[in-house]
Coordinates of C-alpha atoms in Angstrom, one line a residue:
M788 CA -41.0 -4.8 10.9
Q789 CA -38.7 -4.2 13.9
D790 CA -36.0 -6.6 12.5
E791 CA -36.2 -4.8 9.1
F792 CA -35.7 -1.4 10.8
T793 CA -32.8 -2.8 12.8
E794 CA -31.2 -4.1 9.6
V795 CA -31.6 -0.8 7.8
T796 CA -30.2 1.1 10.8
L797 CA -27.3 -1.3 11.0
L798 CA -26.5 -0.8 7.3
A799 CA -26.7 3.0 7.8
E800 CA -24.3 2.9 10.7
V801 CA -21.8 0.9 8.6
V802 CA -22.1 3.2 5.6
A803 CA -21.7 6.2 7.8
T804 CA -18.6 4.8 9.3
Q805 CA -17.2 4.1 5.9
H806 CA -18.1 7.6 4.7
A807 CA -16.4 9.2 7.8
I808 CA -13.2 7.2 7.1
S809 CA -13.2 7.9 3.3
T810 CA -13.6 11.7 3.9
S811 CA -11.2 12.0 6.8
D812 CA -7.6 13.1 6.9
F813 CA -6.3 9.5 6.5
D814 CA -4.3 7.8 9.1
L815 CA -4.4 4.0 9.2
D816 CA -4.0 3.8 13.0
A817 CA -6.8 6.3 13.5
V818 CA -9.0 4.3 11.0
M819 CA -8.4 1.1 12.9
S820 CA -9.2 2.7 16.1
E821 CA -12.5 4.0 14.7
I822 CA -13.3 0.6 13.3
V823 CA -12.9 -1.2 16.6
T824 CA -14.8 1.4 18.5
Q825 CA -17.8 1.3 16.0
T826 CA -17.6 -2.6 15.7
R827 CA -17.8 -3.0 19.5
R828 CA -20.7 -0.6 19.7
L829 CA -22.7 -2.3 16.9
T830 CA -22.1 -5.8 18.1
R831 CA -22.6 -4.8 21.8
A832 CA -19.3 -6.6 22.6
D833 CA -17.2 -6.1 25.6
G834 CA -14.1 -5.7 23.5
A835 CA -13.0 -5.4 19.9
V836 CA -9.5 -5.7 18.4
V837 CA -7.6 -5.5 15.1
E838 CA -4.8 -8.0 15.1
M839 CA -2.2 -7.9 12.4
V840 CA 0.2 -10.6 11.3
E841 CA 3.9 -10.1 12.2
R842 CA 6.0 -13.1 11.1
D843 CA 4.6 -16.0 13.3
E844 CA 2.6 -13.7 15.7
M845 CA -0.7 -11.9 15.9
V846 CA -0.2 -8.3 17.3
Y847 CA -3.1 -6.2 18.8
R848 CA -2.7 -3.1 16.7
A849 CA -6.0 -1.4 17.7
A850 CA -8.4 -2.1 20.6
A851 CA -11.5 -0.8 22.2
G852 CA -13.5 -1.7 25.4
S853 CA -12.1 -4.4 27.5
S854 CA -9.4 -5.2 24.9
E855 CA -7.9 -1.7 25.1
R856 CA -5.7 -2.4 28.0
H857 CA -4.1 -5.3 26.0
L858 CA -3.0 -3.1 23.1
G859 CA 0.3 -4.5 21.8
L860 CA -0.3 -8.0 23.0
R861 CA 1.3 -10.7 20.9
L862 CA 0.0 -14.2 20.4
T863 CA 1.5 -17.0 18.3
I864 CA -0.4 -17.8 15.2
A865 CA -0.1 -21.5 15.8
S866 CA -1.9 -21.6 19.1
S867 CA -4.5 -18.8 18.8
L868 CA -8.0 -18.6 17.4
S869 CA -7.0 -15.6 15.4
G870 CA -4.2 -17.6 13.9
L871 CA -6.7 -20.2 12.9
C872 CA -8.7 -17.5 11.2
V873 CA -5.6 -16.3 9.3
T874 CA -4.5 -19.8 8.2
S875 CA -8.0 -21.0 7.2
G876 CA -9.1 -17.7 5.7
E877 CA -12.6 -18.3 7.3
I878 CA -14.7 -16.6 9.9
V879 CA -14.2 -18.3 13.3
L880 CA -16.9 -18.4 16.0
C881 CA -16.2 -19.5 19.5
D882 CA -19.3 -19.8 21.7
D883 CA -17.5 -20.7 24.9
S884 CA -13.7 -20.5 25.3
E885 CA -13.8 -22.8 28.4
T886 CA -15.0 -25.7 26.3
D887 CA -13.6 -24.9 22.8
P888 CA -10.4 -27.0 22.2
R889 CA -9.2 -24.6 19.5
V890 CA -8.4 -21.7 21.8
D891 CA -5.5 -20.7 23.9
R892 CA -7.4 -20.9 27.2
E893 CA -4.7 -19.0 29.2
A894 CA -4.8 -16.2 26.7
T895 CA -8.6 -16.0 26.6
R896 CA -8.8 -15.9 30.4
K897 CA -6.2 -13.1 30.5
V898 CA -8.2 -10.9 28.2
G899 CA -11.6 -11.9 29.5
A900 CA -12.9 -13.4 26.3
R901 CA -15.5 -16.1 27.0
S902 CA -17.0 -16.0 23.5
M903 CA -15.5 -14.5 20.3
V904 CA -16.0 -14.0 16.6
V905 CA -13.0 -13.5 14.4
V906 CA -13.2 -12.3 10.8
P907 CA -10.2 -12.3 8.3
L908 CA -8.9 -9.0 6.9
R909 CA -8.0 -9.7 3.3
H910 CA -5.4 -7.8 1.4
R911 CA -4.1 -8.8 -2.1
D912 CA -5.6 -12.2 -1.8
K913 CA -3.9 -12.8 1.6
V914 CA -5.1 -12.5 5.1
A915 CA -3.2 -9.7 6.7
G916 CA -4.9 -9.8 10.0
V917 CA -8.2 -10.2 11.8
L918 CA -11.0 -8.1 13.2
K919 CA -12.3 -9.8 16.5
V920 CA -15.0 -9.1 19.0
S921 CA -15.2 -10.7 22.4
S922 CA -17.6 -11.0 25.4
Q923 CA -17.3 -12.1 29.0
R924 CA -20.4 -14.1 28.4
P925 CA -20.7 -17.4 26.5
H926 CA -22.9 -17.6 23.4
A927 CA -22.9 -13.8 23.1
F928 CA -22.8 -13.5 19.3
G929 CA -25.2 -14.6 16.5
E930 CA -25.9 -14.0 12.9
R931 CA -26.4 -10.3 13.3
E932 CA -22.9 -9.8 14.8
L933 CA -21.4 -11.9 12.2
R934 CA -22.9 -9.6 9.5
V935 CA -21.6 -6.5 11.3
L936 CA -18.1 -7.9 11.6
Q937 CA -18.0 -8.9 7.9
M938 CA -19.2 -5.4 6.8
M939 CA -16.7 -3.7 9.0
A940 CA -13.9 -6.0 7.9
D941 CA -14.7 -5.0 4.4
V942 CA -14.4 -1.3 5.3
L943 CA -11.1 -1.9 7.0
G944 CA -9.8 -4.0 4.1
S945 CA -10.5 -1.1 1.8
A946 CA -8.8 1.3 4.2
I947 CA -5.7 -0.9 4.2
V948 CA -5.6 -0.8 0.4
R949 CA -6.0 3.0 0.5
A950 CA -3.2 3.3 3.1
E951 CA -0.9 1.3 0.8
L952 CA -1.8 3.5 -2.1
L953 CA -1.2 6.7 -0.1
G954 CA 2.0 5.3 1.1
R955 CA 3.2 4.6 -2.5
L956 CA 2.2 8.1 -3.5
A957 CA 4.1 9.5 -0.5
V958 CA 7.2 7.5 -1.5
A959 CA 6.9 8.7 -5.1
A960 CA 6.6 12.3 -4.1
T961 CA 9.8 12.2 -2.0
T962 CA 11.9 9.8 -4.2
D963 CA 14.2 10.7 -7.1
V964 CA 13.2 8.4 -9.9
L965 CA 16.7 8.2 -11.5
T966 CA 18.8 7.2 -8.4
G967 CA 16.1 5.8 -6.0
L968 CA 17.4 8.2 -3.3
P969 CA 15.2 10.7 -1.5
N970 CA 14.7 13.9 -3.5
R971 CA 15.0 17.6 -2.5
R972 CA 11.5 17.6 -0.9
S973 CA 12.5 14.8 1.3
W974 CA 15.8 16.5 2.1
E975 CA 13.9 19.7 3.1
E976 CA 11.6 17.7 5.3
R977 CA 14.4 15.6 7.0
V978 CA 17.0 18.2 7.9
P979 CA 14.8 20.3 10.1
L980 CA 13.7 17.2 11.9
E981 CA 17.3 16.2 12.5
V982 CA 18.2 19.7 13.8
A983 CA 15.3 19.5 16.2
R984 CA 16.4 16.0 17.3
A985 CA 20.0 17.2 17.8
R986 CA 18.8 20.1 19.9
R987 CA 16.5 17.9 22.0
L988 CA 19.2 15.2 22.6
R989 CA 22.1 17.6 22.8
M990 CA 24.0 15.6 20.1
P991 CA 26.1 16.8 17.2
F992 CA 24.6 17.0 13.7
T993 CA 26.5 17.6 10.5
V994 CA 25.4 18.1 6.9
A995 CA 27.4 17.8 3.7
V996 CA 26.7 18.9 0.1
V997 CA 28.4 16.7 -2.5
D998 CA 28.9 17.5 -6.2
L999 CA 30.2 15.3 -9.0
D1000 CA 33.2 17.2 -10.6
H1001 CA 32.8 18.4 -14.2
F1002 CA 29.5 16.5 -14.7
K1003 CA 28.3 18.8 -17.5
A1004 CA 31.5 17.9 -19.5
Y1005 CA 30.8 14.2 -18.9
N1006 CA 27.3 14.5 -20.2
D1007 CA 28.5 16.4 -23.3
E1008 CA 31.2 13.9 -24.1
H1009 CA 29.3 10.6 -23.2
G1010 CA 25.6 11.6 -23.6
H1011 CA 22.8 12.0 -21.1
S1012 CA 22.1 8.3 -20.7
A1013 CA 25.7 7.7 -19.6
G1014 CA 25.4 10.6 -17.2
D1015 CA 22.3 9.1 -15.7
C1016 CA 24.0 5.8 -15.2
L1017 CA 26.9 7.6 -13.5
L1018 CA 24.6 9.3 -11.1
A1019 CA 22.8 6.1 -10.3
D1020 CA 26.1 4.2 -9.8
C1021 CA 27.5 6.8 -7.5
A1022 CA 24.3 6.9 -5.4
R1023 CA 24.5 3.1 -5.0
L1024 CA 28.1 3.1 -3.9
W1025 CA 27.5 5.9 -1.5
V1026 CA 24.5 4.3 0.2
A1027 CA 26.7 1.2 0.8
E1028 CA 29.1 3.3 2.8
L1029 CA 26.6 5.0 5.1
R1030 CA 24.9 4.1 8.3
E1031 CA 21.1 3.3 8.4
V1032 CA 20.5 6.5 10.3
D1033 CA 22.2 8.7 7.7
H1034 CA 20.1 10.4 5.1
I1035 CA 21.4 11.0 1.5
A1036 CA 19.3 12.8 -1.1
R1037 CA 19.7 14.0 -4.6
I1038 CA 19.0 17.7 -4.2
G1039 CA 20.0 19.0 -7.7
G1040 CA 21.2 17.7 -11.1
E1041 CA 24.6 16.3 -9.9
E1042 CA 24.3 17.6 -6.3
F1043 CA 23.6 15.5 -3.2
G1044 CA 22.8 16.3 0.3
L1045 CA 24.1 14.2 3.2
A1046 CA 22.6 14.4 6.8
L1047 CA 24.7 12.8 9.5
P1048 CA 23.0 12.5 12.9
G1049 CA 25.2 12.2 15.9
C1050 CA 28.2 13.0 13.8
A1051 CA 30.7 15.8 14.4
A1052 CA 32.3 17.7 11.5
T1053 CA 35.6 16.0 12.0
E1054 CA 34.0 12.5 11.8
A1055 CA 32.1 13.7 8.7
V1056 CA 35.5 14.2 7.0
D1057 CA 36.1 10.5 7.4
V1058 CA 32.7 9.7 6.0
L1059 CA 33.4 11.9 2.9
A1060 CA 36.7 10.2 2.5
R1061 CA 35.0 6.9 2.1
L1062 CA 32.5 8.2 -0.3
R1063 CA 35.2 9.8 -2.4
K1064 CA 37.2 6.6 -2.4
A1065 CA 34.2 4.5 -3.4
T1066 CA 33.5 6.6 -6.5
R1067 CA 37.0 7.7 -7.5
P1068 CA 37.2 4.9 -10.2
L1069 CA 34.0 6.6 -11.7
R1070 CA 34.4 10.3 -11.0
T1071 CA 35.9 12.7 -8.5
V1072 CA 33.8 14.7 -6.2
S1073 CA 33.8 17.9 -4.2
A1074 CA 32.1 18.5 -1.0
G1075 CA 31.4 21.0 1.7
I1076 CA 30.8 20.1 5.3
A1077 CA 29.1 22.1 8.1
E1078 CA 28.3 21.1 11.7
W1079 CA 25.3 22.6 13.3
D1080 CA 26.3 25.4 15.7
R1081 CA 23.3 24.8 18.0
A1082 CA 21.9 28.2 17.2
E1083 CA 21.4 28.6 13.4
S1084 CA 18.4 27.4 11.4
W1085 CA 18.5 24.4 9.3
T1086 CA 18.6 26.6 6.1
E1087 CA 21.6 28.5 7.5
L1088 CA 23.4 25.2 8.3
V1089 CA 22.8 23.9 4.7
A1090 CA 23.9 27.3 3.3
R1091 CA 27.2 27.1 5.2
A1092 CA 27.8 23.6 3.7
D1093 CA 26.9 24.9 0.3
T1094 CA 29.3 27.8 0.6
A1095 CA 32.1 25.4 1.7
L1096 CA 31.4 23.3 -1.4
Y1097 CA 31.8 26.2 -3.7
R1098 CA 35.1 27.0 -2.0
A1099 CA 36.3 23.5 -2.7
K1100 CA 35.3 23.9 -6.3
R1101 CA 37.0 27.2 -6.7
E1102 CA 40.2 25.7 -5.2
G1103 CA 40.4 23.1 -7.9
R1104 CA 37.7 20.4 -7.1
D1105 CA 38.4 16.8 -6.0
R1106 CA 38.5 18.0 -2.4
V1107 CA 36.4 18.6 0.8
A1108 CA 36.0 22.0 2.4
L1109 CA 35.1 22.1 6.2
A1110 CA 33.1 25.1 7.4
I1111 CA 34.4 26.3 10.8
D1112 CA 32.1 29.0 12.0
T1113 CA 32.5 31.7 9.3
L1114 CA 35.8 30.3 8.1
T1115 CA 36.4 27.4 5.7
R1116 CA 39.3 24.9 5.9
L1117 CA 40.2 22.9 2.7
I1118 CA 40.9 19.2 2.9
S1119 CA 42.5 17.8 -0.2

């Protein structure tokens, strides 16, 4: 009767953990932390860890108990018990690391793991990582602990799937379907962050607003499908001219925003020259550039760039206007 009560209590604990995760403000790192904490408690282990596969290594991504101080530890797949679990796809039990020929004895001594159980974390029919408990004592784990680990691994596997789904939804919410660039929502999230970063690091930051010239006339003459192709082609060519740290977004029909961290306005002029040259065979563009003045809000910064753009368009298009304080200088 005592064993039955123990099993019912165990199941209830796992279900409670799963419910807490499913109803929480989801964050995969927080979920992994909760999983290892509860797994260690339910198995009465000294340490518990989630290790994820990164190329040819296993990396400690979450840890509890004695394993916590080793967070971030990297072990090669080829020489570790966790690696064996990944390659075999099977649960691996080590009763005594001092006599088990499969383990990296130097590593087990370093983390204080005399006995271990390692369970694979499956994702899309592949093993993405492992959930592992360890003890400083040999022969510390039996069938009960194996069941706990398997149940908690299933919970974490579901969480990883959920994280991937949420990640896809987040990308979809901030991505322009036509060009594949970030959309206006992403732009309005990114620019304030870059302003804050520029303030903190005391570095320059410049934005530009870019517009395809006479795009409505192009659509009327060639059709909307051709217009869509033109937007996508320009976006592709522009991305190829930018640094990885730069952020380009489609913020309107034929209007694009460009955020240039660490870039002064005069340097941004050179960037726009490259973009204009890249797309000149397809279409001319007009642009407005504004460098953050270290006092204005991000909306005021973008507004200055937008005002400069309209000055460039009023003056005949196919040119760049550089906002200098309240003045605007045209660059043909």
